[in-house]
């Protein structure tokens, strides 16, 4: 009995040593899958004009065990408008030389004529891959536990 408890303790210690590397690999793979899916969504749902939306997709792997696929706002500062939608405004700011007339928010002179719905490239990628990523995590746990017992 005592020997089996020692063996079990050694097995748990071995699993604890393998877990950080396995978690890191899982997070990196999940991030790469998400990035590929976001790029695919951008390609299929938007018309390419400058290519900045595609270039702006970045993958950040954190040391705390996370992966974030996000937009680089320096490359594609308009990505949030395409993702979430925006007001459609016609008419622009008036170019009035008098300073008093310009002080009342010159950007508000256009008329809102509608709403442009968002393309949801990031959100849809997350929803599409959710089950696959959960399966990958379960597979990683099974592999770690299966190697020990």
mmCIF file with all atom_site columns, N, CA, C and O in Angstrom, residues 8 11-12 15 144-149:
data_model
loop_
_atom_site.group_PDB
_atom_site.id
_atom_site.type_symbol
_atom_site.label_atom_id
_atom_site.label_alt_id
_atom_site.label_comp_id
_atom_site.label_asym_id
_atom_site.label_entity_id
_atom_site.label_seq_id
_atom_site.pdbx_PDB_ins_code
_atom_site.Cartn_x
_atom_site.Cartn_y
_atom_site.Cartn_z
_atom_site.occupancy
_atom_site.B_iso_or_equiv
_atom_site.pdbx_formal_charge
_atom_site.auth_seq_id
_atom_site.auth_comp_id
_atom_site.auth_asym_id
_atom_site.auth_atom_id
_atom_site.pdbx_PDB_model_num
ATOM 1  N N  . UNK A 1 8   ? 2.066  6.791  -6.831  1.00 0.00 ? 8   UNK A N  1
ATOM 2  C CA . UNK A 1 8   ? 1.058  7.786  -7.197  1.00 0.00 ? 8   UNK A CA 1
ATOM 3  C C  . UNK A 1 8   ? 1.607  9.197  -7.001  1.00 0.00 ? 8   UNK A C  1
ATOM 4  O O  . UNK A 1 8   ? 1.395  10.075 -7.849  1.00 0.00 ? 8   UNK A O  1
ATOM 5  N N  . UNK A 1 11  ? 3.928  9.962  -9.778  1.00 0.00 ? 11  UNK A N  1
ATOM 6  C CA . UNK A 1 11  ? 3.183  10.193 -11.021 1.00 0.00 ? 11  UNK A CA 1
ATOM 7  C C  . UNK A 1 11  ? 2.612  11.618 -11.041 1.00 0.00 ? 11  UNK A C  1
ATOM 8  O O  . UNK A 1 11  ? 2.658  12.303 -12.066 1.00 0.00 ? 11  UNK A O  1
ATOM 9  N N  . UNK A 1 12  ? 2.080  12.055 -9.911  1.00 0.00 ? 12  UNK A N  1
ATOM 10 C CA . UNK A 1 12  ? 1.550  13.422 -9.841  1.00 0.00 ? 12  UNK A CA 1
ATOM 11 C C  . UNK A 1 12  ? 2.657  14.458 -9.989  1.00 0.00 ? 12  UNK A C  1
ATOM 12 O O  . UNK A 1 12  ? 2.473  15.488 -10.646 1.00 0.00 ? 12  UNK A O  1
ATOM 13 N N  . UNK A 1 15  ? 3.490  14.690 -13.599 1.00 0.00 ? 15  UNK A N  1
ATOM 14 C CA . UNK A 1 15  ? 2.451  15.410 -14.328 1.00 0.00 ? 15  UNK A CA 1
ATOM 15 C C  . UNK A 1 15  ? 2.576  16.912 -14.087 1.00 0.00 ? 15  UNK A C  1
ATOM 16 O O  . UNK A 1 15  ? 2.435  17.711 -15.013 1.00 0.00 ? 15  UNK A O  1
ATOM 17 N N  . UNK A 1 144 ? -1.875 13.962 -20.668 1.00 0.00 ? 144 UNK A N  1
ATOM 18 C CA . UNK A 1 144 ? -1.060 14.083 -19.453 1.00 0.00 ? 144 UNK A CA 1
ATOM 19 C C  . UNK A 1 144 ? -1.435 13.027 -18.432 1.00 0.00 ? 144 UNK A C  1
ATOM 20 O O  . UNK A 1 144 ? -0.567 12.379 -17.845 1.00 0.00 ? 144 UNK A O  1
ATOM 21 N N  . UNK A 1 145 ? -2.717 12.859 -18.208 1.00 0.00 ? 145 UNK A N  1
ATOM 22 C CA . UNK A 1 145 ? -3.165 11.901 -17.209 1.00 0.00 ? 145 UNK A CA 1
ATOM 23 C C  . UNK A 1 145 ? -2.973 10.473 -17.721 1.00 0.00 ? 145 UNK A C  1
ATOM 24 O O  . UNK A 1 145 ? -2.587 9.593  -16.962 1.00 0.00 ? 145 UNK A O  1
ATOM 25 N N  . UNK A 1 146 ? -3.206 10.265 -19.008 1.00 0.00 ? 146 UNK A N  1
ATOM 26 C CA . UNK A 1 146 ? -3.050 8.926  -19.581 1.00 0.00 ? 146 UNK A CA 1
ATOM 27 C C  . UNK A 1 146 ? -1.632 8.427  -19.555 1.00 0.00 ? 146 UNK A C  1
ATOM 28 O O  . UNK A 1 146 ? -1.406 7.218  -19.431 1.00 0.00 ? 146 UNK A O  1
ATOM 29 N N  . UNK A 1 147 ? -0.660 9.326  -19.665 1.00 0.00 ? 147 UNK A N  1
ATOM 30 C CA . UNK A 1 147 ? 0.742  8.908  -19.613 1.00 0.00 ? 147 UNK A CA 1
ATOM 31 C C  . UNK A 1 147 ? 1.126  8.399  -18.229 1.00 0.00 ? 147 UNK A C  1
ATOM 32 O O  . UNK A 1 147 ? 2.064  7.620  -18.095 1.00 0.00 ? 147 UNK A O  1
ATOM 33 N N  . UNK A 1 148 ? 0.412  8.861  -17.217 1.00 0.00 ? 148 UNK A N  1
ATOM 34 C CA . UNK A 1 148 ? 0.804  8.537  -15.857 1.00 0.00 ? 148 UNK A CA 1
ATOM 35 C C  . UNK A 1 148 ? 0.115  7.295  -15.321 1.00 0.00 ? 148 UNK A C  1
ATOM 36 O O  . UNK A 1 148 ? 0.647  6.606  -14.463 1.00 0.00 ? 148 UNK A O  1
ATOM 37 N N  . UNK A 1 149 ? -1.079 7.041  -15.808 1.00 0.00 ? 149 UNK A N  1
ATOM 38 C CA . UNK A 1 149 ? -1.847 5.930  -15.209 1.00 0.00 ? 149 UNK A CA 1
ATOM 39 C C  . UNK A 1 149 ? -2.097 4.838  -16.211 1.00 0.00 ? 149 UNK A C  1
ATOM 40 O O  . UNK A 1 149 ? -2.298 4.952  -17.323 1.00 0.00 ? 149 UNK A O  1
#
